[in-house]
CSV table of C-alpha atoms in Angstrom, one decimal:
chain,number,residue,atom,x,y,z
Q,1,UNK,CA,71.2,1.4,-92.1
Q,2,UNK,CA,70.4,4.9,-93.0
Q,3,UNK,CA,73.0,7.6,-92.9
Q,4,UNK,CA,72.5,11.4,-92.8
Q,5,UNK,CA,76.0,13.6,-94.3
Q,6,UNK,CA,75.3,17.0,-94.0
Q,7,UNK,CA,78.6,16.8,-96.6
Q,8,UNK,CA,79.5,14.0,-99.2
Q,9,UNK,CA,82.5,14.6,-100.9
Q,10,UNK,CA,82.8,12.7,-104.5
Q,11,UNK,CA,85.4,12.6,-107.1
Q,12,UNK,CA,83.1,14.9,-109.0
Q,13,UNK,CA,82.2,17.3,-106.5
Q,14,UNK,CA,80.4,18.0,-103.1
Q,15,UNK,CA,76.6,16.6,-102.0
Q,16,UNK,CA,74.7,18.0,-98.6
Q,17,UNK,CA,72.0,16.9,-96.9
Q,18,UNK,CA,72.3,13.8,-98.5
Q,19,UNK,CA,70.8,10.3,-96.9
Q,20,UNK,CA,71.4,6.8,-98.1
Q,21,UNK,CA,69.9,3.6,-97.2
Q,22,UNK,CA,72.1,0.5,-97.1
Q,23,UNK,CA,71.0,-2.7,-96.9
Q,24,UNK,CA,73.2,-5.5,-94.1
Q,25,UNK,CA,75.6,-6.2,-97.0
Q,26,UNK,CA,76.3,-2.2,-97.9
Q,27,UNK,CA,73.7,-2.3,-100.9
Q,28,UNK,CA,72.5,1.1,-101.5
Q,29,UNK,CA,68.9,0.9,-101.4
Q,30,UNK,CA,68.4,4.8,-102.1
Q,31,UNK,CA,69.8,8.0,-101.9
Q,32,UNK,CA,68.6,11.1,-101.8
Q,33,UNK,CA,69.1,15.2,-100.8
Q,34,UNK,CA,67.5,16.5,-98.1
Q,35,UNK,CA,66.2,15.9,-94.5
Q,36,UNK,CA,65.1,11.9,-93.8
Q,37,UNK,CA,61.9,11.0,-93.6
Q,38,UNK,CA,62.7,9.4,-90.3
Q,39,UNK,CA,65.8,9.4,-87.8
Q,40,UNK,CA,68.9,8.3,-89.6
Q,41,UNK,CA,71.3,5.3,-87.6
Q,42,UNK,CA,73.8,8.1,-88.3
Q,43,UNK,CA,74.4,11.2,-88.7
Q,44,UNK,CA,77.8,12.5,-90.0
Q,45,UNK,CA,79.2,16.1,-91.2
Q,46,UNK,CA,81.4,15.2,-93.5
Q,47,UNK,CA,82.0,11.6,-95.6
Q,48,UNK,CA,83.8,10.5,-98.1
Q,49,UNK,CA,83.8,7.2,-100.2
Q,50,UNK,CA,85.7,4.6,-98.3
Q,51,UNK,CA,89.2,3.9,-99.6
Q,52,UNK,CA,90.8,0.8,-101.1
Q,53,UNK,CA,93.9,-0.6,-100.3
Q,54,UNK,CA,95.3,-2.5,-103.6
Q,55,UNK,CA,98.6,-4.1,-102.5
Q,56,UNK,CA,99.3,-5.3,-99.0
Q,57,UNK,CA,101.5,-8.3,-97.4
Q,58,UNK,CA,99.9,-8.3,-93.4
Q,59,UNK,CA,102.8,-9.7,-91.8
Q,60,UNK,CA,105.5,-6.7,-93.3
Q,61,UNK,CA,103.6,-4.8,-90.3
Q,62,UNK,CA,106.2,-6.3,-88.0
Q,63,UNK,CA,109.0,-5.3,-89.5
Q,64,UNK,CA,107.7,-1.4,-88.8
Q,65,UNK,CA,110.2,0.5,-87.4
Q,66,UNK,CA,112.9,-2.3,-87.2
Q,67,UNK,CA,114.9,-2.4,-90.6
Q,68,UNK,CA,116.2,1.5,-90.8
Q,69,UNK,CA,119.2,1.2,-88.6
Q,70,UNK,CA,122.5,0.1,-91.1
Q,71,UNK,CA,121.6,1.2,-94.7
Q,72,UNK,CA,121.2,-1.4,-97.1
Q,73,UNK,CA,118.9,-1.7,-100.3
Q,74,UNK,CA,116.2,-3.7,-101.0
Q,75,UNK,CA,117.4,-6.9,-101.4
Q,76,UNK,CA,118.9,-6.6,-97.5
Q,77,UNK,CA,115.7,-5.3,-96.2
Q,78,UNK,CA,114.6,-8.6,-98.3
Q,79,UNK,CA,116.7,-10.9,-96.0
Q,80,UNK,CA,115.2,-9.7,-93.0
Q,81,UNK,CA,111.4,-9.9,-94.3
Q,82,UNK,CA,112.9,-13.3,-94.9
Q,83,UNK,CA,113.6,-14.3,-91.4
Q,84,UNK,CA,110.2,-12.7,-90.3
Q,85,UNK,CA,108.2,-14.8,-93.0
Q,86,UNK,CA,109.8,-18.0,-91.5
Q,87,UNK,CA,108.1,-17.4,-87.6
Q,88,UNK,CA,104.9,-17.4,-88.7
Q,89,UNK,CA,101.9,-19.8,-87.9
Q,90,UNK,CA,99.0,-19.7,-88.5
Q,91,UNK,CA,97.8,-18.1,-85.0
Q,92,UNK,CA,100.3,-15.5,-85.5
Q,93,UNK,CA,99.1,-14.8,-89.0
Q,94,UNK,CA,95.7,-14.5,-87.8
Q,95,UNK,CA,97.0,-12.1,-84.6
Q,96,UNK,CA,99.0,-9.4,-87.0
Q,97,UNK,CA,96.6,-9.7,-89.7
Q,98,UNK,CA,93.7,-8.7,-87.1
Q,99,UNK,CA,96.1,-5.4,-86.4
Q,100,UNK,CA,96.5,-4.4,-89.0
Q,101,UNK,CA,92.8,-5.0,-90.8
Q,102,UNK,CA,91.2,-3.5,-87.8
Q,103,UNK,CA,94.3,-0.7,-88.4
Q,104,UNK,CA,93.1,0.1,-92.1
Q,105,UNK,CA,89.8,0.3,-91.3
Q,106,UNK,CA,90.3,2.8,-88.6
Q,107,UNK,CA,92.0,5.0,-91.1
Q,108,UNK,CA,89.4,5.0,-93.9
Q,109,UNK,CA,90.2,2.1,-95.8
Q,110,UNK,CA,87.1,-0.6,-96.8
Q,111,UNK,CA,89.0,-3.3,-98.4
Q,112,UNK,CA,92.2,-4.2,-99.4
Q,113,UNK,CA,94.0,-7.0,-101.5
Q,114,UNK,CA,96.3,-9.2,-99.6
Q,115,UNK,CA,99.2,-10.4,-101.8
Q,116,UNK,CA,99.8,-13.6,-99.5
Q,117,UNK,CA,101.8,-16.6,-100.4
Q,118,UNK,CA,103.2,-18.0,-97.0
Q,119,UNK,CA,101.1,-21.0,-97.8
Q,120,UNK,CA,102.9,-23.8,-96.5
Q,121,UNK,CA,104.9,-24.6,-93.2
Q,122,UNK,CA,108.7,-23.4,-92.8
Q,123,UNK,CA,109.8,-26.5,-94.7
Q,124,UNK,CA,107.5,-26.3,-97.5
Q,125,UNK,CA,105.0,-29.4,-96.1
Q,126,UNK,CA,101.6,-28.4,-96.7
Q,127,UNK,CA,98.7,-27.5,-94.2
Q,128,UNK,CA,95.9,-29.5,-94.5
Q,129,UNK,CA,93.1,-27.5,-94.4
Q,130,UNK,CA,94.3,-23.9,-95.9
Q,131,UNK,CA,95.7,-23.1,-92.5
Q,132,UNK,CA,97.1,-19.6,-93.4
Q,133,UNK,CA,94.8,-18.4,-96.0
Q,134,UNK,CA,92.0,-19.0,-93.6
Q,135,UNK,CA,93.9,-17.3,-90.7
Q,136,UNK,CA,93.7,-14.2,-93.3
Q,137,UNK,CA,90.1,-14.3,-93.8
Q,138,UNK,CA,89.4,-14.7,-90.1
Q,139,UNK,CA,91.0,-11.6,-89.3
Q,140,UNK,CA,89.4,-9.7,-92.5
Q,141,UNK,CA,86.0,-11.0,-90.5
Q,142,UNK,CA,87.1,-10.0,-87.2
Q,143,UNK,CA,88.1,-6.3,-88.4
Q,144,UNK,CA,85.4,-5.7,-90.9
Q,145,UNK,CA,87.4,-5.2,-94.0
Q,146,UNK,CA,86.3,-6.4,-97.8
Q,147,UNK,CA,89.1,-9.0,-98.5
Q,148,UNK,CA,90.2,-9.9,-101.6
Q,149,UNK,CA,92.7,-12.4,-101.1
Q,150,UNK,CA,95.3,-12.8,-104.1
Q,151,UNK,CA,96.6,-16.3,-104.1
Q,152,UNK,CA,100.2,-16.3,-105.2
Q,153,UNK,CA,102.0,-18.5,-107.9
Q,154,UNK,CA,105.7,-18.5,-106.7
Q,155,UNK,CA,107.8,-21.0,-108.4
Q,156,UNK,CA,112.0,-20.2,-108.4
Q,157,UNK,CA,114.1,-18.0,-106.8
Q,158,UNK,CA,114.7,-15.9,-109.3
Q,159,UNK,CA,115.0,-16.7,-113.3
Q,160,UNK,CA,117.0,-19.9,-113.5
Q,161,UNK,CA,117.2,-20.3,-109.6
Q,162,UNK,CA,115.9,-22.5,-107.3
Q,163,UNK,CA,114.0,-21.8,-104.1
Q,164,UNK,CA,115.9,-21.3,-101.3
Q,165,UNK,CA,115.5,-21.0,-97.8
Q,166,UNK,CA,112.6,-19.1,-96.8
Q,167,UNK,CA,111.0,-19.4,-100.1
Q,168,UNK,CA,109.8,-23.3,-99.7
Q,169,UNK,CA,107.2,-22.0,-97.8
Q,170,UNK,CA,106.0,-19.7,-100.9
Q,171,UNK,CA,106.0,-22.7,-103.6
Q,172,UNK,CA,103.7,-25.5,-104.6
Q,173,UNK,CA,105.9,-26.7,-107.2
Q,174,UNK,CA,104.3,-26.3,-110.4
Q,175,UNK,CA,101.9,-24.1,-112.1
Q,176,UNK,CA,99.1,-27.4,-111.8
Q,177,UNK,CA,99.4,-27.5,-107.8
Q,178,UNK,CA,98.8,-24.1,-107.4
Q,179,UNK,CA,96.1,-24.4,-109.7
Q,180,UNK,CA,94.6,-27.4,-107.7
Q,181,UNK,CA,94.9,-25.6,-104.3
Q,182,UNK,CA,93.6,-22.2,-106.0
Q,183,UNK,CA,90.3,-24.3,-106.5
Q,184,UNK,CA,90.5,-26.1,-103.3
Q,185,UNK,CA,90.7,-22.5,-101.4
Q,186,UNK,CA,87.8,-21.1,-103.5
Q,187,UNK,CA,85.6,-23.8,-102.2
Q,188,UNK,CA,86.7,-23.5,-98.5
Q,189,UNK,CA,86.3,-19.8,-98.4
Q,190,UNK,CA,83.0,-20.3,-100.2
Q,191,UNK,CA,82.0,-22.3,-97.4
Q,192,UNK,CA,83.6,-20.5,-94.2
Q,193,UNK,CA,83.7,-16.9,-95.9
Q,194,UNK,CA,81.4,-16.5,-98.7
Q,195,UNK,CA,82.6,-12.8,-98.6
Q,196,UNK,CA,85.6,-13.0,-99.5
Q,197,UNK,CA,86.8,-12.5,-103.0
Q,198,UNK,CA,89.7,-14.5,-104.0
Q,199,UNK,CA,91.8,-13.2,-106.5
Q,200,UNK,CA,95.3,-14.5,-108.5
Q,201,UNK,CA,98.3,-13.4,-108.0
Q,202,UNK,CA,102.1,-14.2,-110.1
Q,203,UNK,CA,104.6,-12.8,-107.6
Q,204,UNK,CA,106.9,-11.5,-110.1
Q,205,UNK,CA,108.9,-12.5,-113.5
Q,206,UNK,CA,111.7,-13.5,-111.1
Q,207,UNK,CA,109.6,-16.0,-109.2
Q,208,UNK,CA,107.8,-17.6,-112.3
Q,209,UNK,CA,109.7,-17.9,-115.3
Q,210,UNK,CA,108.4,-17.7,-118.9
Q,211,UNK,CA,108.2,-21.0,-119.4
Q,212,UNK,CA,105.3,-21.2,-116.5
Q,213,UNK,CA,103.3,-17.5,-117.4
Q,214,UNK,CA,101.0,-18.2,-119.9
Q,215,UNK,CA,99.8,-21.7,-118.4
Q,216,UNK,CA,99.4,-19.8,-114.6
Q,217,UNK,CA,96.8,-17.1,-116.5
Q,218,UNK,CA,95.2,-20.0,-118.7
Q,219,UNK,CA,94.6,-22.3,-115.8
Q,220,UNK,CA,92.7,-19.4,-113.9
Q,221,UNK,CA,88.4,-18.4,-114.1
Q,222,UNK,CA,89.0,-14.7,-117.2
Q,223,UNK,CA,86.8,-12.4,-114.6
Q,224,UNK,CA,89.3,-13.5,-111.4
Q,225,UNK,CA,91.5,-10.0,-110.5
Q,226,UNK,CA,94.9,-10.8,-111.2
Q,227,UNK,CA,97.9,-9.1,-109.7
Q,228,UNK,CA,101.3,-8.9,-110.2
Q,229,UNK,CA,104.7,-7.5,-108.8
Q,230,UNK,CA,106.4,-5.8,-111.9
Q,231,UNK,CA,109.8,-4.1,-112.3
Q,232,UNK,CA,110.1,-2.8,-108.2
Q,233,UNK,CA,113.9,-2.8,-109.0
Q,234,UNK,CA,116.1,-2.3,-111.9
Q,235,UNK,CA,118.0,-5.6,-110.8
Q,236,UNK,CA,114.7,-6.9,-111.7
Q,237,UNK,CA,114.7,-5.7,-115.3
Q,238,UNK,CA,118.3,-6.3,-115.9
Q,239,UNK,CA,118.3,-9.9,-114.9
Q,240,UNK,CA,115.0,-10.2,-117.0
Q,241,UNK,CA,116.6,-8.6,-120.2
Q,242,UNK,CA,119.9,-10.9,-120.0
Q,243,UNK,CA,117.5,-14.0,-120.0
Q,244,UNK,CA,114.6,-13.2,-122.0
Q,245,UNK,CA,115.5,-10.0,-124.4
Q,246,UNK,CA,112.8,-8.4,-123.3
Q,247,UNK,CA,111.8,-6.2,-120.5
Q,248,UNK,CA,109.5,-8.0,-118.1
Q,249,UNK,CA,106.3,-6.1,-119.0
Q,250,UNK,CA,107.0,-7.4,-122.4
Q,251,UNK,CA,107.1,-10.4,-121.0
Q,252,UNK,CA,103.9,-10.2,-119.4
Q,253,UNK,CA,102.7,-9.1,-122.5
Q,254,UNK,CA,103.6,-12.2,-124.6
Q,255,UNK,CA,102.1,-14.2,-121.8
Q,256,UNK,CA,98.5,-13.0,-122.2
Q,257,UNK,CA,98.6,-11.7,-118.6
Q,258,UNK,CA,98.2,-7.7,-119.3
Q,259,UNK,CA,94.6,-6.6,-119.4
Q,260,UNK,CA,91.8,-5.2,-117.6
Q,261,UNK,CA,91.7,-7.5,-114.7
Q,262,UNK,CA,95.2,-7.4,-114.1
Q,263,UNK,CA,96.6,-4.8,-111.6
Q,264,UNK,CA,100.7,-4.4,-112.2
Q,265,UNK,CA,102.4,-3.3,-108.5
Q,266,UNK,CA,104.7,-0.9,-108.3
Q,267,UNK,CA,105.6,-0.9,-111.6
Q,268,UNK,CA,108.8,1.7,-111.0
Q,269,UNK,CA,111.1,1.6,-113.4
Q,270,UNK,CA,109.3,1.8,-117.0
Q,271,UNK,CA,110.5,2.1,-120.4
Q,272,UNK,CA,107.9,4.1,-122.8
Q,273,UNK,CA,107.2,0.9,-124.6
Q,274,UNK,CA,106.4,-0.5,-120.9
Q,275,UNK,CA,104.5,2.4,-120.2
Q,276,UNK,CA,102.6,1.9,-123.8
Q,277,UNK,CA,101.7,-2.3,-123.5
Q,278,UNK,CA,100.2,-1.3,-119.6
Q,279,UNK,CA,98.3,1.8,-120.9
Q,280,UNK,CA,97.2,0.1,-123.6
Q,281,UNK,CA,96.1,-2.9,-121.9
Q,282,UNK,CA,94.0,-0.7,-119.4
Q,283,UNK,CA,95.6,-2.2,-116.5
Q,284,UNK,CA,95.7,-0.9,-113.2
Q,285,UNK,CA,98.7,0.1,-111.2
Q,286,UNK,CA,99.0,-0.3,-107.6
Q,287,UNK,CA,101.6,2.7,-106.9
Q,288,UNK,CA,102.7,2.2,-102.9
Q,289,UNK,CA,104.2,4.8,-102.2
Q,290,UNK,CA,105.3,5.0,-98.5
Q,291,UNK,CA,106.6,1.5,-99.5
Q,292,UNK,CA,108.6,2.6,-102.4
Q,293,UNK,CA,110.3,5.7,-100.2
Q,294,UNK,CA,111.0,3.8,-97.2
Q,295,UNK,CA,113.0,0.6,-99.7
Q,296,UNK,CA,114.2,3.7,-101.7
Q,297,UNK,CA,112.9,2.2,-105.0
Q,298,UNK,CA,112.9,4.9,-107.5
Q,299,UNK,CA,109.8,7.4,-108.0
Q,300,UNK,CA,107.2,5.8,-110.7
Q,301,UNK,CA,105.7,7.0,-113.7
Q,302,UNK,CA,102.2,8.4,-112.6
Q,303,UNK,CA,101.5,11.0,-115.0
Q,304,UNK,CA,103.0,9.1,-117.5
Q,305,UNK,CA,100.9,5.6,-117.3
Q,306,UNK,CA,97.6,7.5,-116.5
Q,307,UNK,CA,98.4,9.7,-119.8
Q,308,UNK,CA,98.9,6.2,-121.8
Q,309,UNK,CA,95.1,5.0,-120.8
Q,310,UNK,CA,96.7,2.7,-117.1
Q,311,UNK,CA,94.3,3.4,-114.2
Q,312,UNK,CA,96.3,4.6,-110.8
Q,313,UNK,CA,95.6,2.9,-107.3
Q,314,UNK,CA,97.2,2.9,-104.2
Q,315,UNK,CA,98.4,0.3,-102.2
Q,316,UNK,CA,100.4,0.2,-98.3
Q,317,UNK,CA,102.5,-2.7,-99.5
Q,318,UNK,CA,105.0,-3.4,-96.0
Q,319,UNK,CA,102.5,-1.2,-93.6
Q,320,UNK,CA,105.2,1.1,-92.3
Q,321,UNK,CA,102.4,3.5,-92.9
Q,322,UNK,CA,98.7,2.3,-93.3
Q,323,UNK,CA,97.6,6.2,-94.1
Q,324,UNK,CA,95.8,6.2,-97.4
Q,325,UNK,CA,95.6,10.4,-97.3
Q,326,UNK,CA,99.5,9.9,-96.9
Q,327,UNK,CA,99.7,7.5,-100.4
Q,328,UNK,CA,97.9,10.1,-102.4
Q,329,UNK,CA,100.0,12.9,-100.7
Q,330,UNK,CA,103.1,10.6,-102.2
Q,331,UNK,CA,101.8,10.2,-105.2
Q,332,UNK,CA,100.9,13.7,-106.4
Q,333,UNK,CA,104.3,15.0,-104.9
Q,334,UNK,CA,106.5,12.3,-106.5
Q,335,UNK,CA,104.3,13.6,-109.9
Q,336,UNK,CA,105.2,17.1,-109.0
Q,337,UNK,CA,108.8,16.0,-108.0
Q,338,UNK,CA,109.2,14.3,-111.6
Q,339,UNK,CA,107.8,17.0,-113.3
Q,340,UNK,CA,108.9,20.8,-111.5
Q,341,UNK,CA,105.5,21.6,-111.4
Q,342,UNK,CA,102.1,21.4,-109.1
Q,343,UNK,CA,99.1,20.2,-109.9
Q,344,UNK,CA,99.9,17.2,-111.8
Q,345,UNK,CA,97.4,14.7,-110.0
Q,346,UNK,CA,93.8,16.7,-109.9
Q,347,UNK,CA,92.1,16.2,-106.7
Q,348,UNK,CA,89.6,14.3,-108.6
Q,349,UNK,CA,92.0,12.1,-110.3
Q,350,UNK,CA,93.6,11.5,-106.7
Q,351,UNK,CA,90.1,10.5,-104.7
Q,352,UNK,CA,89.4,8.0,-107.6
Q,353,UNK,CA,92.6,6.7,-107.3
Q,354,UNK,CA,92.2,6.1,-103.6
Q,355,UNK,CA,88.7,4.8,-103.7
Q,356,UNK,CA,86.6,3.5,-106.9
Q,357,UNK,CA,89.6,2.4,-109.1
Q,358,UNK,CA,91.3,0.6,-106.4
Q,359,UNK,CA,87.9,-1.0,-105.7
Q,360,UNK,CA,87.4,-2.4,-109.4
Q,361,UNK,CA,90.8,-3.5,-108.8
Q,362,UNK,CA,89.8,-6.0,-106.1
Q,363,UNK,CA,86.4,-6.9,-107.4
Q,364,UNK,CA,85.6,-9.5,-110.4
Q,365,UNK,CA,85.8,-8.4,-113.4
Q,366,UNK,CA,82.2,-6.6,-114.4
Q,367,UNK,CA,81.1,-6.7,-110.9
Q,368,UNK,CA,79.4,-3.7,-109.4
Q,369,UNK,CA,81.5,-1.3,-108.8
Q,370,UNK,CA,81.6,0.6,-105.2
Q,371,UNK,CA,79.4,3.9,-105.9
Q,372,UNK,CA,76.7,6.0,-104.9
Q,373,UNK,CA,74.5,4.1,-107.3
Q,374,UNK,CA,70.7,1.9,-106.4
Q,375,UNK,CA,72.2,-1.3,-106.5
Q,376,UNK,CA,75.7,-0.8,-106.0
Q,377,UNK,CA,77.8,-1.4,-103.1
Q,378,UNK,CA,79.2,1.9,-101.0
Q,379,UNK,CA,81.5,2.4,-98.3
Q,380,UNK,CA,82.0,5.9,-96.5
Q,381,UNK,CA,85.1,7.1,-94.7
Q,382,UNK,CA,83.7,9.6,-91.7
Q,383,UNK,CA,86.0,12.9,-91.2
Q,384,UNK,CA,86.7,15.1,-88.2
Q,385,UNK,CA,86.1,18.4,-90.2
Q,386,UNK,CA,87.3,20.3,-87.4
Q,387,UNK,CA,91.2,18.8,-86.8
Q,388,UNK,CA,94.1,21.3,-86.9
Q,389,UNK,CA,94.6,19.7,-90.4
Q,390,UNK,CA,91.6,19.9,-92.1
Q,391,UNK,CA,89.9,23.0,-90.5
Q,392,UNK,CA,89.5,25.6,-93.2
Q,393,UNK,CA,90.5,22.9,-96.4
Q,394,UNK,CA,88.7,22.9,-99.2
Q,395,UNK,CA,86.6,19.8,-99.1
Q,396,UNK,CA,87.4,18.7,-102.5
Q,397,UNK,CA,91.5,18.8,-101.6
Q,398,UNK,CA,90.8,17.3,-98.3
Q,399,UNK,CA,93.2,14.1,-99.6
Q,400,UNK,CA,96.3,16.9,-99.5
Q,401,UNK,CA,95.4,18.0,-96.4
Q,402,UNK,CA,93.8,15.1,-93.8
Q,403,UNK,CA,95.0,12.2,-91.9
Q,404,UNK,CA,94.1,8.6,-90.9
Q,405,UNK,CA,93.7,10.5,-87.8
Q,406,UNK,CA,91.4,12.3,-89.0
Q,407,UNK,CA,89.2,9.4,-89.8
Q,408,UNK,CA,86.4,8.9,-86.7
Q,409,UNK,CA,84.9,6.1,-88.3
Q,410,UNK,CA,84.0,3.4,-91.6
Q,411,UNK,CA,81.1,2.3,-92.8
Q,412,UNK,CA,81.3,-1.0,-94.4
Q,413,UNK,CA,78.8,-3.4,-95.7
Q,414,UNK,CA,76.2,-0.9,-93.5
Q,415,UNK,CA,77.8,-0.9,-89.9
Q,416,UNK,CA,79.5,1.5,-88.7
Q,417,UNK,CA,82.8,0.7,-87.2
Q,418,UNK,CA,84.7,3.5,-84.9
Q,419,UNK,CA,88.2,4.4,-85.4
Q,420,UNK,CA,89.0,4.6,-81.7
Q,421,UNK,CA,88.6,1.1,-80.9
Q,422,UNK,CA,89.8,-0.7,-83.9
Q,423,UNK,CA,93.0,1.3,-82.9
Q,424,UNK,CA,92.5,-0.4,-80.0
Q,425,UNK,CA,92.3,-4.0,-81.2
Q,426,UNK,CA,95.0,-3.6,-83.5
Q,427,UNK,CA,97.3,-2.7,-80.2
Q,428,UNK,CA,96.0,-5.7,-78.6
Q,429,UNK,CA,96.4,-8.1,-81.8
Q,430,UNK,CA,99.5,-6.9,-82.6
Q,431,UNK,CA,100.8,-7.7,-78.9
Q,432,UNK,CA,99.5,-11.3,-79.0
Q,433,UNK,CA,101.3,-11.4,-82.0
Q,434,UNK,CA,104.4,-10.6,-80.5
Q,435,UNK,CA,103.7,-13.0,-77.7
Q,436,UNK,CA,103.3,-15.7,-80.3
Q,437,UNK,CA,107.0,-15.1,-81.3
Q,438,UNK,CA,109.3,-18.2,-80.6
Q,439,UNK,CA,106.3,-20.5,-79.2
């Protein structure tokens, strides 16, 4: 496929005229500036770098617009996710998973990381044949997003607790049966969806204790992208202290699974010596910001972790808002909020934090990273330059400004998918969904 942008905006700066050629996986085969030597597929006016979604649980989608009404805190909006988590099947899985993929797409985003661990039925009996996970990357096919799929380790119900309730779906028992079905999925998906990248995930120091951390990141492949949930919620940190003496990034620390495959989420509520072990381990932090406003967890430590050496990514988490211009909007004002002044976040620092850091995040470890680069895989995000909110923006701030409405189309792995009807099969998915409910 060969695109023409008369305008290529870059962390770095601006391009015009420029051309690539990408190959049927999104290889660039070349780039250059200036007019094509032939008629391009496509022609744009203004591109930017496809973004990456770090952190996202597909089925939170239906909870959108249903949980404000009462108050509460987490832990209540928790009991209701609860009772959503146990209606799903498969089918439905695959239905609201479709929505909001094809959703994500539509508004810029290339690839995202699923944090799933619904992988059994109801009860906790197992699906034969990686029922759920599957569903996933059928709808990742179907809407034309890079999946990373980050198969969860969930073990107790919180530090000394059992599972309860809706968590026997979450649980395989020990840290050796998830490690068995981790290799059993890798070699379905490498059969049925060769594309997809599965990753690792440890839900959180509440659901796997210390006595199970350092064999779950032992027992996994060192270049596999590991995720975690960390310190969301000060409950969190308090029940961690009172068991363990330490903070649970400490924790983490001891276990050997801090370094610079491992993305931390949320990550809220910090001491410095936190904010020291994850900048020192060059981790990445998946910062999801609509997610963390709408729960009311706290406002996180950007300028701090990036200052300490941690790379910043963004993530949509529950999908009340799949809007990735909106995360970076969050982050740099919850940096200017912390701090009483502007400016905190550069623009530069904010576009790589929506695109190329997030992107390593999700990839193997050494793998080629999604730039303009020979060789290298590339995704573009195509913008309406002419919208009542980006008309007259600076290019390079166009992350402070824009919307996912804003975004007319995504290019990814070389075909060009419009915005306008991936809104349109996310309605329709999201219906059947809802249909599914109760059957």
């Amino acid at each position: 496929m060969r695109i023409a942008c008369d305008r290529l905006v870059l962390p770095d700066g601006e391009l015009t005229d420029v051309v690539i050629d990408l190959d049927s996986d999104g290889i660039v085969q070349s780039w250059s500036t200036g007019s094509p030597a032939a008629t391009p597929d496509l022609a744009v006016a203004l591109a930017v770098p496809a973004f990456a979604n770090t952190h996202s649980h597909a089925f939170h989608r239906l909870l959108r617009g249903r949980t404000n009404s009462g108050g509460g805190d987490f832990w209540h909006w928790r009991e209701v996710m609860y009772a959503q988590a146990g209606t799903l099947d498969p089918d439905r899985m695959r239905f609201i998973a479709t929505a909001v993929y094809s959703e994500m797409v539509a508004a810029g985003y290339s690839a995202v990381g699923e944090f799933h661990y619904l992988h059994h039925r109801p009860d906790g009996t197992p699906y034969q044949a990686h029922d759920m996970e599957l569903a996933l990357a059928e709808a990742a096919d179907t809407a034309g997003i890079r999946l990373t799929l980050l198969d969860t380790l969930y073990l107790q119900g919180g530090l000394g607790r059992p599972v309860e309730g809706a968590q026997a779906r979450f649980t395989d028992g020990t840290v050796a049966r998830w490690h068995e079905r981790w290799r059993s999925l890798r070699a379905a998906l490498a059969d049925a969806h060769p594309t997809v990248v599965l990753g690792a995930a440890i839900h959180s120091v509440r659901a796997v204790g210390p006595g199970h951390l350092a064999d779950a990141v032992a027992g996994l492949p060192e270049d596999v992208p590991l995720h975690v949930h960390l310190s969301e919620q000060t409950a969190e940190n308090d029940e961690c202290l009172a068991a363990t003496g330490v903070t649970p990034t400490a924790l983490l620390a001891r276990a050997g699974a801090l370094s610079e495959r491992t993305t931390v989420v949320h990550a809220t509520h910090l001491t410095d010596a936190d904010v020291t072990m994850l900048g020192g381990a060059g981790v990445a932090v998946s910062m999801c910001l609509s997610t963390e406003a709408d729960l009311g967890d706290g406002l996180g430590r950007a300028a701090d972790l990036r200052d300490a050496g941690a790379r910043l990514t963004i993530g949509s988490d529950q999908n009340v808002v799949v809007d990735p211009f909106d995360e970076l909007r969050r982050l740099e004002g919850g940096a200017r909020l912390a701090a009483h002044r502007r400016g905190v976040l550069s623009p530069d620092e904010l576009w790589r934090a929506g695109g190329i850091q997030g992107h390593i995040a999700l990839c193997p470890l050494g793998a080629p990273v999604r730039a303009l680069r020979v060789g290298h895989p590339f995704d573009l995000a195509i913008l309406d330059a002419r919208s009542v909110r980006t008309v007259g923006a600076d290019p390079h701030e166009l992350m402070l400004a824009a919307s996912a409405d804003d975004v007319l189309g995504t290019v990814v792995r070389g075909t060009h998918r419009e915005s306008a009807h991936l809104r349109a099969v996310a309605v329709a998915n999201y219906l059947r969904a809802e249909a599914g409910h109760g059957q």
